[in-house]
Short mmCIF file of C-alpha atoms in Angstrom, two decimals:
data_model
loop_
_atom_site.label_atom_id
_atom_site.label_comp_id
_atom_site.label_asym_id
_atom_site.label_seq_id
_atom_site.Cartn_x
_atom_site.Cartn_y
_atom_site.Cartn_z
CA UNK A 187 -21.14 -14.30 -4.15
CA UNK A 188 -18.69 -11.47 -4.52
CA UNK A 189 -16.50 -13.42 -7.13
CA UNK A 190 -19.65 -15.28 -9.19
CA UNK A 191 -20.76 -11.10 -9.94
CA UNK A 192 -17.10 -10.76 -11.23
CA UNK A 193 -15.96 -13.95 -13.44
CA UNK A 194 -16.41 -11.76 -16.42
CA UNK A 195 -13.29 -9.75 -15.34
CA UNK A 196 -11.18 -12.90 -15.80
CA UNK A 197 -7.71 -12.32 -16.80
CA UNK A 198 -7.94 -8.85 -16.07
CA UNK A 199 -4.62 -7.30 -16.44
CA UNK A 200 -3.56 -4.88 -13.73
CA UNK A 201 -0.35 -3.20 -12.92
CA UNK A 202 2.00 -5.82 -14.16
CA UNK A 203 2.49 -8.20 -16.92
CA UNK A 204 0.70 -10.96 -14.79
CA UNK A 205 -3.39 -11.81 -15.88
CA UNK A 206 -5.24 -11.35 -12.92
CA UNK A 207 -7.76 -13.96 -12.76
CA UNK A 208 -11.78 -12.83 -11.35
CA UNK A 209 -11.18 -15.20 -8.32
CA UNK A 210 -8.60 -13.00 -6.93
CA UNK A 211 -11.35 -10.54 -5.87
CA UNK A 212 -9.18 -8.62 -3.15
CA UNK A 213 -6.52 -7.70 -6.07
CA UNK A 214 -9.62 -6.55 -7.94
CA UNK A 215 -10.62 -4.92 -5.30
CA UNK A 216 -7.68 -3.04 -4.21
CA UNK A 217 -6.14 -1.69 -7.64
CA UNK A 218 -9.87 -1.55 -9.61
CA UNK A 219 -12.59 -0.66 -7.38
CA UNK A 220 -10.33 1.42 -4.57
CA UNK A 221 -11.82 -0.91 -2.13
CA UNK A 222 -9.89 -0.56 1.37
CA UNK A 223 -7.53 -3.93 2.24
CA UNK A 224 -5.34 -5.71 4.70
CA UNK A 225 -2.16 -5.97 3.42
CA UNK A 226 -1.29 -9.26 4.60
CA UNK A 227 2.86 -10.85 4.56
CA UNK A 228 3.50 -13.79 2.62
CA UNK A 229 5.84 -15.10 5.02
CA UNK A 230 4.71 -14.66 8.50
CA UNK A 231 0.54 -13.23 8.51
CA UNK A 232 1.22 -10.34 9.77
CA UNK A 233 -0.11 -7.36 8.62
CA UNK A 234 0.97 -3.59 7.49
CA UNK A 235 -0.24 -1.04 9.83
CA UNK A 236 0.63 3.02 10.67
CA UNK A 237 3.20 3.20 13.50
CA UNK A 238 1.17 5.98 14.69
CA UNK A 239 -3.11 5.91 13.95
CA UNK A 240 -3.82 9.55 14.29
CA UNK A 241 -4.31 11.96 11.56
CA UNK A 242 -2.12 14.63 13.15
CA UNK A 243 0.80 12.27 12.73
CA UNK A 244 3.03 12.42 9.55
CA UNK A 245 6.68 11.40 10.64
CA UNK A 246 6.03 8.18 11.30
CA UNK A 247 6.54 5.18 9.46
CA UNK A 248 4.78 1.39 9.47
CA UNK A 249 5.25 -1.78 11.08
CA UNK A 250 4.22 -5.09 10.89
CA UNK A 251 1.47 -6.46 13.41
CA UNK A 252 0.66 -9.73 14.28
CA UNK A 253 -2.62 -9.41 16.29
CA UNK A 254 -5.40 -7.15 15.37
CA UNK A 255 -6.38 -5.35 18.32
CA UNK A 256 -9.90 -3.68 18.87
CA UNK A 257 -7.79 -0.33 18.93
CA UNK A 258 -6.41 -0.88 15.53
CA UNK A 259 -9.22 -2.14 13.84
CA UNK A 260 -11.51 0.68 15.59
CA UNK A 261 -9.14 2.96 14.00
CA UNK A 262 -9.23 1.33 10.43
CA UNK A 263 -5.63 1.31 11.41
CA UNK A 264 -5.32 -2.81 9.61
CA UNK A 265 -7.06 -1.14 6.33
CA UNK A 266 -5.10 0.59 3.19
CA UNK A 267 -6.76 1.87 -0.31
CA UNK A 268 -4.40 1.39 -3.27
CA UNK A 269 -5.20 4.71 -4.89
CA UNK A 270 -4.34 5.18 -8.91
CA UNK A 271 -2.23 7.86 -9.13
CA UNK A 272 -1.20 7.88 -12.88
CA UNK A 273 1.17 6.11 -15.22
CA UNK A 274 4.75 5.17 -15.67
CA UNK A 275 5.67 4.81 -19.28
CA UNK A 276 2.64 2.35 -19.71
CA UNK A 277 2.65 0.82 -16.05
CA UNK A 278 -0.26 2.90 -13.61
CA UNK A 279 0.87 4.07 -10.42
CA UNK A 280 -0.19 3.77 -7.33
CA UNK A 281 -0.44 5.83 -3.96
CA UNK A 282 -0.25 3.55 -0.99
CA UNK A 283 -2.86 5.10 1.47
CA UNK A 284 -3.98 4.62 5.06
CA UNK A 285 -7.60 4.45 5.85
CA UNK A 286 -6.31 5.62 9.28
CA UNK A 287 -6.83 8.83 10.20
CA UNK A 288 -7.83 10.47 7.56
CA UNK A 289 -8.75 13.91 7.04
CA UNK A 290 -12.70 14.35 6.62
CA UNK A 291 -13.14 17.24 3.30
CA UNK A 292 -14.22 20.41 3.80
CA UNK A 293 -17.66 21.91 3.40
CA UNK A 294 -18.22 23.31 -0.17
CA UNK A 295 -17.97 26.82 -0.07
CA UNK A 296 -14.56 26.85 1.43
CA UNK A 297 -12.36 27.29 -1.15
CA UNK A 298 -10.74 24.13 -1.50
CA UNK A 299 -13.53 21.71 -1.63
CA UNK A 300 -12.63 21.48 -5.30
CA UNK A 301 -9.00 20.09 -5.12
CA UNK A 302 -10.50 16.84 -5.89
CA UNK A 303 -13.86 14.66 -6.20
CA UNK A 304 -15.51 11.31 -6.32
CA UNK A 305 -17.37 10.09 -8.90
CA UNK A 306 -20.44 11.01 -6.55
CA UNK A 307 -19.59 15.26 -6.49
CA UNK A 308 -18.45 14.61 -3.32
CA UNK A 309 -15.09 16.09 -1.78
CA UNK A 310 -12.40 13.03 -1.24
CA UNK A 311 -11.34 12.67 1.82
CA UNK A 312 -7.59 13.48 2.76
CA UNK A 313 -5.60 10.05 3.67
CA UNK A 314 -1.94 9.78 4.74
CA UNK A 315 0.52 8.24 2.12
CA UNK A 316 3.02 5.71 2.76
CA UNK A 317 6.33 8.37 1.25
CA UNK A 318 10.09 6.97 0.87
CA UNK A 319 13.12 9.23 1.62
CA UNK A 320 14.80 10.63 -1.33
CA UNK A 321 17.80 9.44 -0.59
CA UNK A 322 16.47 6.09 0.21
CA UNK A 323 17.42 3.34 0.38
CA UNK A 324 21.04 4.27 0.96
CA UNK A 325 21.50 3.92 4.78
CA UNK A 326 19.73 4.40 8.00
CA UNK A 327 17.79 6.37 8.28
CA UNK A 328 16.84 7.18 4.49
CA UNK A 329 15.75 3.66 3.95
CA UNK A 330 12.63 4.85 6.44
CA UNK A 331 9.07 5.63 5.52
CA UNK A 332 6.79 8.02 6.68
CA UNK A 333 3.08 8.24 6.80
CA UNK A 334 1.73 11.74 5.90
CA UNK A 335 -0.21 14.04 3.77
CA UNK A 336 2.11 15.20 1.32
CA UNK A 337 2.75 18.93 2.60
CA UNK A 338 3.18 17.48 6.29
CA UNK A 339 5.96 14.90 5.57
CA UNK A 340 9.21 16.06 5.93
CA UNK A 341 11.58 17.80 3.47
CA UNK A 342 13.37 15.04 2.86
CA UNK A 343 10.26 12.84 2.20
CA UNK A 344 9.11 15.75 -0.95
CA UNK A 345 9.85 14.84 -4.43
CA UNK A 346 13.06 16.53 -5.60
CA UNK A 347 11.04 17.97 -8.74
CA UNK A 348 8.89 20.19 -6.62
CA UNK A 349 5.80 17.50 -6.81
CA UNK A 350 5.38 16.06 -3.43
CA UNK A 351 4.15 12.66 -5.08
CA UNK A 352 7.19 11.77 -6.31
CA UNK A 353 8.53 10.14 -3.62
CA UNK A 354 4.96 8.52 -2.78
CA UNK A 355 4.13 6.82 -6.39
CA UNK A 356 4.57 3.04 -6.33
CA UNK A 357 4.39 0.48 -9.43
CA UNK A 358 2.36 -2.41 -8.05
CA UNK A 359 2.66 -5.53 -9.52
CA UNK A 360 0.54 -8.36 -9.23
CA UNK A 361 2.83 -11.58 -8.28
CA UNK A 362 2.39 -15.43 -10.34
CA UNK A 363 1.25 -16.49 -6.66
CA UNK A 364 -1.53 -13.71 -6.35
CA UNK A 365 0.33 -11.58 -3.69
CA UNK A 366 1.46 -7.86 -5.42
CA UNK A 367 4.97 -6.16 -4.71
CA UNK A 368 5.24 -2.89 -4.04
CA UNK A 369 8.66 -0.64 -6.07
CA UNK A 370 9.29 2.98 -5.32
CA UNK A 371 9.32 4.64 -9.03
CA UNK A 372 12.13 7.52 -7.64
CA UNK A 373 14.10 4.04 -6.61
CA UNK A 374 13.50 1.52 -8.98
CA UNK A 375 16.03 -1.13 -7.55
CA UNK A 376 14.13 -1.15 -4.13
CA UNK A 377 11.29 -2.77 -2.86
CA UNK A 378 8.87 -2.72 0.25
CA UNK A 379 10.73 -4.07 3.00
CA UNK A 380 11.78 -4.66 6.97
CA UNK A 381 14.46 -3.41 8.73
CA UNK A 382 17.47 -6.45 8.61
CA UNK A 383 15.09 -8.18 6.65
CA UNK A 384 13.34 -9.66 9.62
CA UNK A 385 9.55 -10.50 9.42
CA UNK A 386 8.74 -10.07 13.30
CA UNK A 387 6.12 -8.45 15.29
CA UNK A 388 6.44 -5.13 15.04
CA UNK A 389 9.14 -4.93 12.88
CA UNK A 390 9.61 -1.92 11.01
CA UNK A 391 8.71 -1.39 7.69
CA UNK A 392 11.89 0.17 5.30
CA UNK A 393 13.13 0.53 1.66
CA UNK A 394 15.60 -2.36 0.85
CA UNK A 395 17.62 -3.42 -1.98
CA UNK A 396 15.94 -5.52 -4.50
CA UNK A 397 18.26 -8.33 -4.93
CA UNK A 398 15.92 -10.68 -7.04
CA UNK A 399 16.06 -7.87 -9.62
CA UNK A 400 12.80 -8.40 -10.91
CA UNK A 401 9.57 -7.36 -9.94
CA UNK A 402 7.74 -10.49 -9.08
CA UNK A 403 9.48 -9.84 -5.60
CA UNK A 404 10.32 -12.36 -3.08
CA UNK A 405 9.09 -13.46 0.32
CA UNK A 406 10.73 -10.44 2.43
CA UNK A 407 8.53 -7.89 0.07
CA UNK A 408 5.27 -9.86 -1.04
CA UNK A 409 1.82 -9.00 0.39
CA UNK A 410 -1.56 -10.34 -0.13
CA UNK A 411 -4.27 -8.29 -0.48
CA UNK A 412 -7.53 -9.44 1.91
CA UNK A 413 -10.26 -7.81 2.27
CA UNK A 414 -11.55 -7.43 6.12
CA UNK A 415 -13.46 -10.34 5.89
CA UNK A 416 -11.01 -12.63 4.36
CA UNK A 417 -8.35 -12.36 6.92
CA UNK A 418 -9.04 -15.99 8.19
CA UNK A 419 -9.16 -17.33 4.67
CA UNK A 420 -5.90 -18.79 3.74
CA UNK A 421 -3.48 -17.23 1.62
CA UNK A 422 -2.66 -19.80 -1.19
CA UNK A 423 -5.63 -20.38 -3.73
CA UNK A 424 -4.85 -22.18 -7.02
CA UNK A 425 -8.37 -21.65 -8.78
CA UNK A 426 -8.14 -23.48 -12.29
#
Protein backbone atom coordinates (compact mmCIF):
# COMPACT_ATOMS: atom_id res chain seq x y z
CA UNK A 1 0.00 0.00 0.00
CA UNK A 2 2.90 2.23 0.83
CA UNK A 3 3.87 2.77 -2.93
CA UNK A 4 -0.04 2.97 -4.46
CA UNK A 5 -0.24 6.40 -1.73
CA UNK A 6 2.97 7.57 -3.59
CA UNK A 7 2.73 6.96 -7.58
CA UNK A 8 2.14 10.63 -7.87
CA UNK A 9 5.82 11.25 -6.87
CA UNK A 10 6.92 9.40 -10.03
CA UNK A 11 10.09 10.54 -11.48
CA UNK A 12 10.89 12.41 -8.57
CA UNK A 13 14.30 13.76 -8.90
CA UNK A 14 16.55 13.49 -5.86
CA UNK A 15 20.17 14.07 -5.29
CA UNK A 16 21.43 13.16 -8.67
CA UNK A 17 20.65 13.50 -12.25
CA UNK A 18 18.80 10.05 -12.13
CA UNK A 19 14.49 10.24 -12.02
CA UNK A 20 13.57 8.41 -9.14
CA UNK A 21 10.60 6.49 -9.95
CA UNK A 22 7.44 6.24 -6.88
CA UNK A 23 8.14 2.42 -6.74
CA UNK A 24 11.44 2.94 -5.22
CA UNK A 25 9.71 3.88 -1.92
CA UNK A 26 12.87 3.24 0.41
CA UNK A 27 14.90 5.99 -1.77
CA UNK A 28 11.82 8.13 -1.15
CA UNK A 29 11.91 7.36 2.01
CA UNK A 30 15.39 7.87 2.99
CA UNK A 31 16.36 11.29 1.15
CA UNK A 32 12.41 12.79 1.24
CA UNK A 33 10.61 11.80 4.23
CA UNK A 34 13.91 11.22 6.69
CA UNK A 35 12.52 7.83 7.21
CA UNK A 36 15.26 5.56 9.05
CA UNK A 37 16.86 2.61 6.52
CA UNK A 38 19.07 -0.40 6.17
CA UNK A 39 21.69 0.36 4.07
CA UNK A 40 21.98 -2.77 2.31
CA UNK A 41 25.47 -3.83 -0.22
CA UNK A 42 24.89 -4.47 -3.70
CA UNK A 43 27.34 -7.10 -3.83
CA UNK A 44 27.22 -9.31 -0.87
CA UNK A 45 23.65 -8.34 1.52
CA UNK A 46 25.30 -7.24 4.07
CA UNK A 47 24.51 -4.36 5.80
CA UNK A 48 26.18 -0.92 7.26
CA UNK A 49 26.23 -0.86 10.92
CA UNK A 50 28.25 1.36 13.93
CA UNK A 51 31.38 -0.56 15.01
CA UNK A 52 30.44 0.51 18.36
CA UNK A 53 26.22 0.98 19.30
CA UNK A 54 26.53 3.25 22.23
CA UNK A 55 26.00 6.89 22.26
CA UNK A 56 29.10 7.60 24.36
CA UNK A 57 31.16 6.26 21.49
CA UNK A 58 32.54 8.67 18.76
CA UNK A 59 35.97 7.20 17.52
CA UNK A 60 34.73 4.48 15.99
CA UNK A 61 34.03 3.74 12.59
CA UNK A 62 31.45 1.10 10.62
CA UNK A 63 31.50 -2.25 9.35
CA UNK A 64 29.68 -4.41 7.34
CA UNK A 65 27.36 -7.19 8.98
CA UNK A 66 26.00 -10.07 7.61
CA UNK A 67 23.48 -11.32 10.25
CA UNK A 68 21.20 -9.09 12.14
CA UNK A 69 21.43 -9.98 15.62
CA UNK A 70 18.66 -9.23 18.32
CA UNK A 71 21.48 -6.95 19.90
CA UNK A 72 21.83 -4.87 16.85
CA UNK A 73 18.48 -4.54 15.86
CA UNK A 74 17.44 -3.85 19.69
CA UNK A 75 19.85 -1.12 19.39
CA UNK A 76 18.50 0.33 16.00
CA UNK A 77 22.12 -0.39 15.39
CA UNK A 78 20.97 -1.93 11.32
CA UNK A 79 18.96 1.59 10.91
CA UNK A 80 20.48 5.05 9.38
CA UNK A 81 18.39 8.46 8.54
CA UNK A 82 19.78 10.27 5.48
CA UNK A 83 19.46 13.73 6.96
CA UNK A 84 19.43 16.97 4.37
CA UNK A 85 22.02 18.98 5.33
CA UNK A 86 22.09 21.71 2.55
CA UNK A 87 23.33 22.17 -0.98
CA UNK A 88 26.35 21.86 -3.14
CA UNK A 89 26.27 24.22 -6.04
CA UNK A 90 22.71 22.82 -6.95
CA UNK A 91 23.22 19.12 -5.62
CA UNK A 92 21.58 18.79 -1.63
CA UNK A 93 23.69 17.30 0.85
CA UNK A 94 23.36 14.86 3.02
CA UNK A 95 24.43 13.85 6.70
CA UNK A 96 24.76 10.13 7.01
CA UNK A 97 23.27 9.43 10.56
CA UNK A 98 22.96 6.49 12.94
CA UNK A 99 19.71 5.80 14.58
CA UNK A 100 22.03 4.14 17.16
CA UNK A 101 22.55 5.69 20.12
CA UNK A 102 21.37 8.73 19.85
CA UNK A 103 21.23 11.48 22.17
CA UNK A 104 17.53 12.08 23.55
CA UNK A 105 17.03 16.48 23.51
CA UNK A 106 16.91 18.31 26.35
CA UNK A 107 13.95 19.63 28.29
CA UNK A 108 12.92 23.17 27.11
CA UNK A 109 14.04 25.53 29.47
CA UNK A 110 17.61 24.47 29.30
CA UNK A 111 19.17 26.65 27.17
CA UNK A 112 19.83 24.72 24.24
CA UNK A 113 16.58 23.13 23.46
CA UNK A 114 16.50 25.62 20.62
CA UNK A 115 19.61 24.53 18.55
CA UNK A 116 17.22 22.85 16.36
CA UNK A 117 13.46 21.54 15.83
CA UNK A 118 11.05 19.31 14.04
CA UNK A 119 8.39 20.32 12.17
CA UNK A 120 6.29 19.25 15.38
CA UNK A 121 8.15 22.16 18.01
CA UNK A 122 9.82 19.42 19.23
CA UNK A 123 13.71 19.34 20.09
CA UNK A 124 15.61 16.84 17.45
CA UNK A 125 17.25 14.39 18.82
CA UNK A 126 21.20 14.28 18.70
CA UNK A 127 22.44 11.26 16.28
CA UNK A 128 26.07 10.30 15.54
CA UNK A 129 27.37 11.13 11.95
CA UNK A 130 29.26 8.93 9.80
CA UNK A 131 32.66 11.87 9.48
CA UNK A 132 35.75 11.19 7.00
CA UNK A 133 39.34 12.22 7.98
CA UNK A 134 40.56 15.32 6.44
CA UNK A 135 43.26 13.97 5.09
CA UNK A 136 41.37 11.07 3.79
CA UNK A 137 41.64 9.04 1.72
CA UNK A 138 45.41 9.28 1.48
CA UNK A 139 46.67 6.28 3.57
CA UNK A 140 45.89 4.29 6.59
CA UNK A 141 44.62 5.44 8.77
CA UNK A 142 43.02 8.73 7.19
CA UNK A 143 41.00 6.69 4.82
CA UNK A 144 38.95 5.70 8.31
CA UNK A 145 35.58 6.90 9.46
CA UNK A 146 34.30 7.71 12.62
CA UNK A 147 30.90 7.77 14.12
CA UNK A 148 30.28 10.83 16.37
CA UNK A 149 28.51 13.96 17.21
CA UNK A 150 30.39 16.53 15.62
CA UNK A 151 32.21 18.19 18.76
CA UNK A 152 33.14 14.54 20.02
CA UNK A 153 34.95 13.27 16.85
CA UNK A 154 38.37 13.82 16.76
CA UNK A 155 40.44 16.81 15.53
CA UNK A 156 41.30 15.35 12.65
CA UNK A 157 37.67 14.29 11.79
CA UNK A 158 36.56 18.57 12.11
CA UNK A 159 36.20 20.46 8.98
CA UNK A 160 39.35 22.48 8.27
CA UNK A 161 37.05 25.74 7.91
CA UNK A 162 36.09 25.74 11.52
CA UNK A 163 32.47 24.01 10.63
CA UNK A 164 32.54 20.57 11.99
CA UNK A 165 30.15 19.41 9.03
CA UNK A 166 32.50 19.68 6.59
CA UNK A 167 34.00 16.62 6.77
CA UNK A 168 30.45 14.87 7.44
CA UNK A 169 28.39 16.31 4.22
CA UNK A 170 27.89 13.64 1.55
CA UNK A 171 26.35 14.11 -2.14
CA UNK A 172 24.07 11.10 -2.51
CA UNK A 173 23.23 10.01 -5.69
CA UNK A 174 20.61 7.83 -6.70
CA UNK A 175 22.21 4.92 -9.05
CA UNK A 176 20.35 3.75 -12.85
CA UNK A 177 19.90 0.35 -10.79
CA UNK A 178 18.04 2.05 -7.74
CA UNK A 179 20.95 1.61 -5.21
CA UNK A 180 22.51 5.44 -4.20
CA UNK A 181 26.39 6.11 -3.78
CA UNK A 182 27.61 7.89 -1.22
CA UNK A 183 30.89 10.92 -2.18
CA UNK A 184 32.55 12.89 0.54
CA UNK A 185 32.10 16.71 -0.75
CA UNK A 186 35.78 17.72 1.15
CA UNK A 187 37.02 14.57 -1.22
CA UNK A 188 35.27 14.53 -4.26
CA UNK A 189 37.34 11.67 -5.99
CA UNK A 190 36.37 9.18 -3.13
CA UNK A 191 33.61 7.14 -2.44
CA UNK A 192 32.08 4.92 0.44
CA UNK A 193 34.16 2.01 0.68
CA UNK A 194 35.95 -1.26 2.49
CA UNK A 195 39.20 -1.67 3.57
CA UNK A 196 41.25 -3.67 0.40
CA UNK A 197 38.12 -3.46 -1.23
CA UNK A 198 36.83 -6.64 0.29
CA UNK A 199 33.01 -7.08 0.89
CA UNK A 200 33.28 -9.58 3.97
CA UNK A 201 31.69 -9.91 7.26
CA UNK A 202 32.75 -7.43 9.25
CA UNK A 203 34.82 -5.72 7.06
CA UNK A 204 35.55 -2.29 7.72
CA UNK A 205 34.04 0.47 6.23
CA UNK A 206 36.84 3.29 4.65
CA UNK A 207 37.23 6.16 2.11
CA UNK A 208 38.64 4.76 -1.23
CA UNK A 209 39.61 6.07 -4.48
CA UNK A 210 36.91 6.43 -6.97
CA UNK A 211 38.30 4.80 -9.95
CA UNK A 212 35.02 4.69 -12.11
CA UNK A 213 35.22 8.50 -11.93
CA UNK A 214 31.72 9.05 -12.01
CA UNK A 215 29.17 9.06 -9.56
CA UNK A 216 26.89 6.27 -10.50
CA UNK A 217 29.52 4.21 -8.40
CA UNK A 218 30.29 0.66 -8.76
CA UNK A 219 29.68 -2.57 -6.88
CA UNK A 220 32.46 -1.99 -4.02
CA UNK A 221 30.45 1.47 -3.07
CA UNK A 222 26.65 0.90 -4.01
CA UNK A 223 23.95 0.45 -1.31
CA UNK A 224 20.33 -0.11 -1.40
CA UNK A 225 18.20 1.56 0.68
CA UNK A 226 15.43 -0.97 2.57
CA UNK A 227 13.34 -0.12 4.85
CA UNK A 228 13.15 -2.63 8.05
CA UNK A 229 10.58 -4.49 6.58
CA UNK A 230 11.96 -4.96 3.19
CA UNK A 231 15.14 -6.61 4.13
CA UNK A 232 13.90 -10.04 2.72
CA UNK A 233 12.62 -8.43 -0.43
CA UNK A 234 15.10 -8.76 -3.14
CA UNK A 235 17.25 -6.14 -4.29
CA UNK A 236 16.72 -5.90 -8.14
CA UNK A 237 13.18 -4.47 -9.17
CA UNK A 238 12.68 -3.34 -12.79
CA UNK A 239 9.09 -1.71 -12.38
CA UNK A 240 8.02 -0.45 -15.97
Amino acid sequence: MYTQERTAMANLVVGGPVAVNSYDNAIVAALVENRPVMLVHAFNGGYLRPAELKEESHDKGVKLATALDPATKEAQGHLWYITPGGFFGQRPLYLIESAAGQVSPKPAGTGDADAGRGDDGAPKPQRRRITVHQEAPKSTPADTVQVGLPDKVGDKWRGKNGAPEDTQLWVVTVTPWGGITFVPITHPDAILGFKDHAVTADNEVRLTYNWGGDFTGTVINTFYPRLPNEWNVPYHHVFT
